[in-house]
Amino acid sequence: MKSVEIVSPAGNLEKLKFAVKFGADNVYFGGNEFNLRVQADNFTTEEIKEGIAYCKERGVKTTFLLNSYLHEGDLPSASRYIQKIADFGFDAVMVSDPGMMILLKENGLKCEFHLSTQMNVLNHLSVKFWMEAGFHRIVLAREASVDEIRKIKEYTGAEIEVFAHGALCIAYSGRCLLSRYLSGRDANQGDCAQPCRWRYSLIEEKRPGSYLDIIEHARGTEILSSKDLCIIDRLEEYIDAGVDAFKIEGRMKSLYHCANTTRIYKYASKIAGTDEFQKMLPFFIEELDLISHRPYTNDLFNEFGNLGFTGVPYIKKVLFSGYRLEGDESAKEIKLKTFNPIYREDLLDGIFPIRDSILDSSYRVVNIRDESGNLIDMARPGSICVIEFDKPVYGDAIFRKRLDDKR
Ligand code: SF4
């Protein structure tokens, strides 16, 4: 099948590097202003430059997010910000607001322009309109069906990107006032508090303070919260329909989430259309189940009937233990940056970028030393330590611990 791009979320510089190591063809990230994730660990100017240089050296593209909506009063500061970043050398800028596009052109930004999913493009006439306005790639609304994608591609030849994996909104492609109304934080300015995932009760107007539970399942209800998107089992259909790039959602999610989804979608797209894809599908599905997620759906594009929420609200089967900090030679003793506690005798999964084979394996922790070389029983989250495993670790490793491990 034709080759497609995997576009991965880079919530910070650390995640950007792991997205690249684990197979991203393109990474997207935002600076401190004008992108739709003001709560993410956004990049400083120096980090933007370092991120671009890191990607360029490895042949990976960068997409910079300037996709918030501008109020009248934002225009001068947006213009100043564009001037500051104009020469950084992004491959593309992601835009929602046509006003932003005008400012980018006025300030001479030389790169591709990608249209954000927030513009809700669902048909070929709309694609033509945006192409004539100067957009090179269109990120379709999440609601576009496979048939619609196929027709849009056929009628326009445009470069098409679609969301493949991650959280969904109950609002139409993210256009939502819930957060602004309930918490004063505007989703359309990148500050969504995700009130669709909060728990709600019923109150009868004459009995204030008497909250009646709405019970959807044993742990309460999330009546407004949708399932997460995962189209791995339909990836070939989407490639066949003409998709050029698959986007993974989740700049706010962990480095482990970013790396593991990236490597799975990258490898799956590489072998799509071959017998190996079907053989590997159970592995892909299992790995995507081992990142924290809500129950998955693969059919948002076609059927809205399956958005109902049943079962446990959040599925979390592993803890992200940490990653190898330095070196890629084979060694039993390696330096790790930790994200959750690691104890002596722990059995951890090591996962690796997939090139021609799966190198994943389990590793027993033999010894842990702190940065001063002292033996310790537990590595604290957020620390740097040296861990001796029972066998050599190869290359860039990420470690996780299974929560129900019976091994
Ligand atoms: S509140 Fe929920 S539905 Fe609305 S924008 Fe935020 S995540 Fe999307």
Short mmCIF file of C-alpha atoms and ligand atoms in Angstrom, two decimals:
data_model
loop_
_atom_site.label_atom_id
_atom_site.label_comp_id
_atom_site.label_asym_id
_atom_site.label_seq_id
_atom_site.Cartn_x
_atom_site.Cartn_y
_atom_site.Cartn_z
CA MET A 1 0.00 0.00 0.00
CA LYS A 2 1.11 3.62 -0.36
CA SER A 3 3.27 5.00 2.39
CA VAL A 4 1.62 7.26 4.93
CA GLU A 5 2.92 9.65 7.53
CA ILE A 6 2.52 9.10 11.24
CA VAL A 7 2.03 12.46 12.93
CA SER A 8 2.77 12.26 16.65
CA PRO A 9 2.04 14.52 19.59
CA ALA A 10 5.02 16.23 21.21
CA GLY A 11 3.79 17.73 24.48
CA ASN A 12 7.36 18.68 25.42
CA LEU A 13 10.89 18.24 24.15
CA GLU A 14 11.36 14.91 25.94
CA LYS A 15 8.23 13.50 24.26
CA LEU A 16 9.30 14.91 20.91
CA LYS A 17 12.57 12.99 21.08
CA PHE A 18 10.83 9.75 21.98
CA ALA A 19 8.21 10.21 19.27
CA VAL A 20 11.11 10.47 16.80
CA LYS A 21 13.00 7.51 18.27
CA PHE A 22 9.84 5.39 18.14
CA GLY A 23 9.06 6.13 14.49
CA ALA A 24 7.21 9.43 14.00
CA ASP A 25 7.45 10.92 10.51
CA ASN A 26 6.15 14.27 11.69
CA VAL A 27 5.72 15.73 15.17
CA TYR A 28 3.36 18.49 16.18
CA PHE A 29 3.84 20.87 19.07
CA GLY A 30 2.99 24.37 20.24
CA GLY A 31 4.84 27.28 21.73
CA ASN A 32 3.69 29.33 24.67
CA GLU A 33 1.03 31.12 22.71
CA PHE A 34 -1.82 30.60 20.25
CA ASN A 35 -2.12 26.83 20.26
CA LEU A 36 -4.99 24.65 21.41
CA ARG A 37 -3.33 23.18 24.51
CA VAL A 38 -2.44 25.95 26.87
CA GLN A 39 -2.16 23.43 29.72
CA ALA A 40 0.45 21.34 27.90
CA ASP A 41 4.09 21.68 28.77
CA ASN A 42 4.55 23.93 25.74
CA PHE A 43 7.91 24.70 24.17
CA THR A 44 10.01 27.73 24.98
CA THR A 45 11.74 29.48 22.08
CA GLU A 46 15.00 27.63 22.79
CA GLU A 47 13.20 24.30 23.00
CA ILE A 48 11.45 24.95 19.70
CA LYS A 49 14.82 25.51 18.04
CA GLU A 50 16.30 22.40 19.67
CA GLY A 51 13.27 20.33 18.68
CA ILE A 52 13.46 21.44 15.05
CA ALA A 53 17.20 20.76 14.88
CA TYR A 54 16.71 17.30 16.44
CA CYS A 55 14.02 16.44 13.88
CA LYS A 56 15.91 17.84 10.89
CA GLU A 57 18.98 15.74 11.71
CA ARG A 58 16.79 12.66 11.63
CA GLY A 59 14.66 13.51 8.60
CA VAL A 60 11.48 14.04 10.63
CA LYS A 61 9.08 16.89 9.83
CA THR A 62 7.82 19.46 12.31
CA THR A 63 4.35 20.97 12.44
CA PHE A 64 3.94 24.03 14.66
CA LEU A 65 0.53 24.71 16.13
CA LEU A 66 -0.98 28.15 15.81
CA ASN A 67 -4.52 26.83 15.83
CA SER A 68 -6.37 28.89 18.42
CA TYR A 69 -9.04 31.39 17.41
CA LEU A 70 -8.03 35.01 17.55
CA HIS A 71 -10.09 37.72 19.17
CA GLU A 72 -9.74 41.22 17.73
CA GLY A 73 -7.42 42.17 20.58
CA ASP A 74 -5.14 39.18 19.90
CA LEU A 75 -4.10 40.32 16.43
CA PRO A 76 -1.12 42.56 17.34
CA SER A 77 0.42 40.01 19.73
CA ALA A 78 -0.18 37.17 17.23
CA SER A 79 1.64 39.21 14.61
CA ARG A 80 4.57 39.85 16.96
CA TYR A 81 4.74 36.16 17.88
CA ILE A 82 4.76 35.12 14.21
CA GLN A 83 7.65 37.53 13.52
CA LYS A 84 9.58 35.95 16.39
CA ILE A 85 9.21 32.40 15.05
CA ALA A 86 9.14 33.09 11.29
CA ASP A 87 12.70 31.93 10.60
CA PHE A 88 12.74 28.85 12.80
CA GLY A 89 12.26 26.47 9.88
CA PHE A 90 9.08 24.51 10.62
CA ASP A 91 7.94 22.27 7.81
CA ALA A 92 4.33 23.25 8.44
CA VAL A 93 2.09 25.41 10.58
CA MET A 94 -1.33 24.19 11.72
CA VAL A 95 -4.01 26.85 11.54
CA SER A 96 -7.74 27.05 12.31
CA ASP A 97 -8.50 30.73 12.03
CA PRO A 98 -8.31 32.29 8.54
CA GLY A 99 -7.23 35.50 10.29
CA MET A 100 -4.14 33.66 11.54
CA MET A 101 -3.46 32.51 7.97
CA ILE A 102 -3.57 36.14 6.78
CA LEU A 103 -1.14 37.17 9.53
CA LEU A 104 1.21 34.28 8.63
CA LYS A 105 1.24 35.34 4.99
CA GLU A 106 1.65 39.03 5.84
CA ASN A 107 4.64 38.17 8.00
CA GLY A 108 6.24 36.09 5.27
CA LEU A 109 6.19 32.67 6.93
CA LYS A 110 7.62 30.21 4.43
CA CYS A 111 6.31 26.71 5.08
CA GLU A 112 3.31 24.52 4.36
CA PHE A 113 -0.02 25.48 5.88
CA HIS A 114 -2.13 22.70 7.34
CA LEU A 115 -5.79 23.25 8.13
CA SER A 116 -6.85 22.07 11.58
CA THR A 117 -9.65 19.58 12.19
CA GLN A 118 -11.35 22.41 14.08
CA MET A 119 -12.49 23.80 10.71
CA ASN A 120 -14.73 20.72 10.32
CA VAL A 121 -14.03 19.94 6.67
CA LEU A 122 -16.30 17.15 5.42
CA ASN A 123 -16.57 17.60 1.64
CA HIS A 124 -14.46 18.18 -1.46
CA LEU A 125 -15.83 21.67 -2.15
CA SER A 126 -14.68 22.80 1.23
CA VAL A 127 -11.28 21.18 0.62
CA LYS A 128 -11.01 23.05 -2.71
CA PHE A 129 -11.89 26.31 -0.98
CA TRP A 130 -9.11 25.90 1.57
CA MET A 131 -6.61 24.72 -1.03
CA GLU A 132 -7.29 27.85 -3.07
CA ALA A 133 -6.72 29.85 0.09
CA GLY A 134 -3.21 28.39 0.26
CA PHE A 135 -3.52 25.28 2.44
CA HIS A 136 -1.39 22.32 1.49
CA ARG A 137 -2.82 19.70 3.83
CA ILE A 138 -6.32 19.37 5.25
CA VAL A 139 -6.95 17.61 8.55
CA LEU A 140 -10.50 16.41 8.06
CA ALA A 141 -13.19 16.60 10.69
CA ARG A 142 -13.19 13.46 12.79
CA GLU A 143 -16.74 12.88 11.54
CA ALA A 144 -15.70 12.30 7.90
CA SER A 145 -16.53 8.73 6.85
CA VAL A 146 -14.21 6.45 4.86
CA ASP A 147 -16.41 6.95 1.78
CA GLU A 148 -16.25 10.70 2.18
CA ILE A 149 -12.46 10.56 2.53
CA ARG A 150 -12.24 8.47 -0.65
CA LYS A 151 -14.39 10.95 -2.61
CA ILE A 152 -12.57 14.00 -1.26
CA LYS A 153 -9.26 12.49 -2.30
CA GLU A 154 -10.55 11.53 -5.72
CA TYR A 155 -12.10 14.96 -6.45
CA THR A 156 -9.31 17.14 -5.08
CA GLY A 157 -6.05 15.17 -4.84
CA ALA A 158 -5.43 17.14 -1.64
CA GLU A 159 -3.11 15.90 1.06
CA ILE A 160 -5.43 14.41 3.66
CA GLU A 161 -4.71 13.85 7.34
CA VAL A 162 -7.11 12.13 9.72
CA PHE A 163 -7.11 11.33 13.41
CA ALA A 164 -6.28 7.69 14.02
CA HIS A 165 -5.97 7.40 17.76
CA GLY A 166 -6.81 9.17 21.00
CA ALA A 167 -9.51 11.03 22.87
CA LEU A 168 -12.66 12.19 21.15
CA CYS A 169 -14.97 15.07 21.98
CA ILE A 170 -18.70 14.69 22.25
CA ALA A 171 -18.80 18.10 20.59
CA TYR A 172 -18.53 18.40 16.83
CA SER A 173 -14.80 18.09 16.11
CA GLY A 174 -14.00 19.87 19.32
CA ARG A 175 -16.23 22.91 18.94
CA CYS A 176 -17.61 23.08 22.43
CA LEU A 177 -18.73 25.66 24.95
CA LEU A 178 -19.14 23.29 27.89
CA SER A 179 -15.80 24.09 29.47
CA ARG A 180 -16.11 27.83 29.07
CA TYR A 181 -19.62 27.74 30.52
CA LEU A 182 -18.82 25.50 33.51
CA SER A 183 -15.28 26.50 34.38
CA GLY A 184 -14.47 29.68 32.48
CA ARG A 185 -11.80 27.80 30.52
CA ASP A 186 -12.29 28.06 26.79
CA ALA A 187 -11.80 24.87 24.74
CA ASN A 188 -11.45 26.97 21.63
CA GLN A 189 -8.51 28.79 23.16
CA GLY A 190 -6.85 25.51 24.10
CA ASP A 191 -7.88 25.52 27.74
CA CYS A 192 -10.51 22.78 28.00
CA ALA A 193 -11.09 21.50 31.55
CA GLN A 194 -12.77 18.40 30.06
CA PRO A 195 -16.07 18.79 31.95
CA CYS A 196 -17.55 16.18 29.62
CA ARG A 197 -15.60 13.65 31.72
CA TRP A 198 -16.87 14.95 35.08
CA ARG A 199 -19.46 13.08 37.10
CA TYR A 200 -22.97 14.50 37.11
CA SER A 201 -26.07 14.00 39.28
CA LEU A 202 -29.75 14.92 38.99
CA ILE A 203 -31.40 17.47 41.30
CA GLU A 204 -35.12 18.04 41.51
CA GLU A 205 -35.73 21.83 41.65
CA LYS A 206 -37.66 21.79 44.97
CA ARG A 207 -35.03 19.67 46.71
CA PRO A 208 -31.77 21.59 46.34
CA GLY A 209 -28.83 19.72 47.81
CA SER A 210 -30.42 16.35 47.20
CA TYR A 211 -28.29 14.82 44.51
CA LEU A 212 -29.68 11.77 42.74
CA ASP A 213 -27.12 9.48 41.21
CA ILE A 214 -27.28 8.68 37.55
CA ILE A 215 -25.82 5.23 37.47
CA GLU A 216 -24.42 4.02 34.22
CA HIS A 217 -22.04 1.43 35.62
CA ALA A 218 -20.60 0.38 38.96
CA ARG A 219 -18.32 3.43 39.26
CA GLY A 220 -20.87 6.12 38.40
CA THR A 221 -21.42 7.73 35.07
CA GLU A 222 -19.79 9.91 32.47
CA ILE A 223 -22.87 10.60 30.39
CA LEU A 224 -21.17 13.15 28.19
CA SER A 225 -17.83 11.41 27.81
CA SER A 226 -17.09 9.55 24.62
CA LYS A 227 -14.99 6.49 23.97
CA ASP A 228 -11.48 6.88 22.65
CA LEU A 229 -10.67 6.49 18.98
CA CYS A 230 -8.53 3.57 17.79
CA ILE A 231 -8.63 2.65 14.10
CA ILE A 232 -5.76 0.19 14.04
CA ASP A 233 -7.95 -2.67 12.76
CA ARG A 234 -9.25 -0.45 9.94
CA LEU A 235 -5.97 1.19 9.06
CA GLU A 236 -5.77 -0.50 5.66
CA GLU A 237 -9.27 0.78 4.74
CA TYR A 238 -8.19 4.33 5.45
CA ILE A 239 -4.95 4.02 3.52
CA ASP A 240 -6.89 2.54 0.63
CA ALA A 241 -9.31 5.50 0.76
CA GLY A 242 -6.36 7.83 0.15
CA VAL A 243 -5.33 9.09 3.59
CA ASP A 244 -1.83 10.58 3.51
CA ALA A 245 -1.22 11.05 7.22
CA PHE A 246 -2.54 9.60 10.46
CA LYS A 247 -2.53 11.82 13.49
CA ILE A 248 -2.21 10.54 17.04
CA GLU A 249 -3.94 12.71 19.63
CA GLY A 250 -2.46 13.37 23.07
CA ARG A 251 0.08 16.10 23.71
CA MET A 252 -1.02 16.03 27.36
CA LYS A 253 -0.52 12.27 27.60
CA SER A 254 2.61 10.49 28.81
CA LEU A 255 5.86 9.92 26.97
CA TYR A 256 5.05 6.21 27.11
CA HIS A 257 1.66 6.81 25.46
CA CYS A 258 3.28 8.87 22.71
CA ALA A 259 6.10 6.38 22.04
CA ASN A 260 3.99 3.24 22.11
CA THR A 261 1.15 4.52 19.91
CA THR A 262 3.69 5.96 17.49
CA ARG A 263 5.63 2.72 17.08
CA ILE A 264 2.46 0.64 16.66
CA TYR A 265 0.87 2.90 14.02
CA LYS A 266 4.20 3.35 12.26
CA TYR A 267 4.90 -0.36 12.01
CA ALA A 268 1.28 -1.20 11.17
CA SER A 269 1.25 1.33 8.33
CA LYS A 270 4.55 -0.04 7.01
CA ILE A 271 3.18 -3.56 6.67
CA ALA A 272 -0.41 -2.60 5.77
CA GLY A 273 -1.75 -4.64 2.85
CA THR A 274 0.49 -7.64 3.58
CA ASP A 275 -0.34 -10.92 5.31
CA GLU A 276 1.94 -9.87 8.12
CA PHE A 277 -0.46 -7.05 9.04
CA GLN A 278 -3.21 -9.54 9.92
CA LYS A 279 -0.71 -11.73 11.79
CA MET A 280 0.52 -8.76 13.80
CA LEU A 281 -2.91 -7.24 14.47
CA PRO A 282 -3.41 -9.02 17.84
CA PHE A 283 -0.04 -7.63 18.99
CA PHE A 284 -0.99 -4.12 17.86
CA ILE A 285 -4.34 -4.36 19.65
CA GLU A 286 -2.75 -5.68 22.84
CA GLU A 287 -0.13 -2.94 22.89
CA LEU A 288 -2.74 -0.21 22.38
CA ASP A 289 -4.71 -1.77 25.23
CA LEU A 290 -1.62 -1.37 27.43
CA ILE A 291 -1.73 2.41 27.30
CA SER A 292 -4.26 4.20 29.52
CA HIS A 293 -7.46 4.72 27.61
CA ARG A 294 -11.23 4.75 27.69
CA PRO A 295 -12.98 1.92 25.87
CA TYR A 296 -12.08 2.17 22.20
CA THR A 297 -14.27 2.77 19.19
CA ASN A 298 -13.17 2.53 15.60
CA ASP A 299 -16.32 3.81 14.00
CA LEU A 300 -16.87 7.40 14.98
CA PHE A 301 -16.48 8.27 11.33
CA ASN A 302 -19.41 6.19 10.24
CA GLU A 303 -21.76 5.43 13.07
CA PHE A 304 -22.65 7.58 15.96
CA GLY A 305 -24.67 4.79 17.51
CA ASN A 306 -21.58 3.34 19.13
CA LEU A 307 -20.61 6.33 21.20
CA GLY A 308 -22.54 5.09 24.23
CA PHE A 309 -20.39 4.55 27.25
CA THR A 310 -20.52 1.23 29.04
CA GLY A 311 -18.12 -0.54 31.32
CA VAL A 312 -15.21 0.89 33.27
CA PRO A 313 -14.52 4.55 32.60
CA TYR A 314 -10.78 4.36 32.33
CA ILE A 315 -8.61 1.40 31.47
CA LYS A 316 -5.14 1.39 32.91
CA LYS A 317 -3.18 -1.84 32.89
CA VAL A 318 0.40 -0.65 33.21
CA LEU A 319 2.45 2.00 34.95
CA PHE A 320 5.03 3.90 32.93
CA SER A 321 8.17 3.14 34.93
CA GLY A 322 10.76 5.15 33.03
CA TYR A 323 13.09 5.29 30.08
CA ARG A 324 16.73 4.72 29.33
CA LEU A 325 18.40 8.06 29.70
CA GLU A 326 21.75 7.58 28.02
CA GLY A 327 23.47 5.25 25.62
CA ASP A 328 22.12 2.63 23.28
CA GLU A 329 24.77 -0.04 23.54
CA SER A 330 23.80 -3.41 24.97
CA ALA A 331 24.26 -3.32 28.75
CA LYS A 332 22.80 -4.92 31.86
CA GLU A 333 23.33 -1.78 33.92
CA ILE A 334 21.70 1.35 32.51
CA LYS A 335 20.76 4.86 33.61
CA LEU A 336 17.02 5.43 33.87
CA LYS A 337 14.74 8.41 34.32
CA THR A 338 11.81 7.24 36.43
CA PHE A 339 8.14 8.24 36.28
CA ASN A 340 6.76 5.73 38.80
CA PRO A 341 8.45 3.82 41.63
CA ILE A 342 10.70 0.92 40.67
CA TYR A 343 11.53 -1.70 43.31
CA ARG A 344 14.26 -4.30 43.49
CA GLU A 345 12.94 -7.61 42.10
CA ASP A 346 10.29 -5.82 39.98
CA LEU A 347 9.52 -7.46 36.66
CA LEU A 348 9.28 -4.78 33.97
CA ASP A 349 8.41 -4.87 30.29
CA GLY A 350 11.02 -3.21 28.12
CA ILE A 351 9.59 -1.92 24.86
CA PHE A 352 11.62 -0.70 21.89
CA PRO A 353 11.17 1.02 18.55
CA ILE A 354 10.06 -1.54 15.94
CA ARG A 355 12.25 -1.68 12.88
CA ASP A 356 12.37 -5.17 11.39
CA SER A 357 11.48 -7.08 14.51
CA ILE A 358 9.87 -6.76 17.91
CA LEU A 359 12.58 -6.57 20.57
CA ASP A 360 10.18 -6.26 23.53
CA SER A 361 11.08 -8.41 26.49
CA SER A 362 10.64 -8.64 30.26
CA TYR A 363 13.43 -7.65 32.59
CA ARG A 364 13.92 -8.41 36.29
CA VAL A 365 15.37 -5.58 38.39
CA VAL A 366 18.45 -6.95 40.18
CA ASN A 367 19.89 -3.81 41.78
CA ILE A 368 19.08 -0.12 41.96
CA ARG A 369 21.62 2.61 42.66
CA ASP A 370 20.95 6.29 43.21
CA GLU A 371 22.92 8.95 41.36
CA SER A 372 25.69 8.79 43.97
CA GLY A 373 26.08 5.06 43.46
CA ASN A 374 24.40 3.95 46.72
CA LEU A 375 22.33 0.79 46.61
CA ILE A 376 18.64 1.53 47.24
CA ASP A 377 15.50 -0.61 47.41
CA MET A 378 13.26 1.72 45.48
CA ALA A 379 13.77 4.35 42.79
CA ARG A 380 11.47 7.26 43.43
CA PRO A 381 9.32 8.73 40.63
CA GLY A 382 11.01 11.67 38.97
CA SER A 383 14.52 10.53 39.84
CA ILE A 384 17.53 9.38 37.88
CA CYS A 385 19.03 6.07 38.88
CA VAL A 386 21.19 3.22 37.63
CA ILE A 387 19.41 -0.10 37.37
CA GLU A 388 20.99 -3.47 36.93
CA PHE A 389 18.73 -5.89 35.06
CA ASP A 390 19.01 -9.66 34.78
CA LYS A 391 19.94 -9.38 31.09
CA PRO A 392 21.27 -6.79 28.66
CA VAL A 393 19.03 -3.99 27.43
CA TYR A 394 19.43 -2.89 23.81
CA GLY A 395 18.93 0.56 22.40
CA ASP A 396 16.27 3.10 23.39
CA ALA A 397 14.12 1.35 25.95
CA ILE A 398 10.94 2.36 27.72
CA PHE A 399 9.96 0.34 30.77
CA ARG A 400 6.51 -0.33 32.14
CA LYS A 401 5.11 -2.38 34.98
CA ARG A 402 1.97 -4.44 34.60
CA LEU A 403 -0.54 -3.72 37.35
CA ASP A 404 -1.97 -7.24 37.42
CA ASP A 405 1.32 -9.03 36.94
CA LYS A 406 1.08 -12.67 37.98
CA ARG A 407 4.42 -13.65 36.48
S1 SF4 B 1 -15.48 19.57 27.33
FE1 SF4 B 1 -15.18 17.56 26.39
S2 SF4 B 1 -16.36 17.68 24.49
FE2 SF4 B 1 -16.00 19.80 25.16
S3 SF4 B 1 -14.09 20.42 24.12
FE3 SF4 B 1 -13.54 19.65 26.15
S4 SF4 B 1 -13.03 17.47 25.77
FE4 SF4 B 1 -14.22 18.20 23.98
#
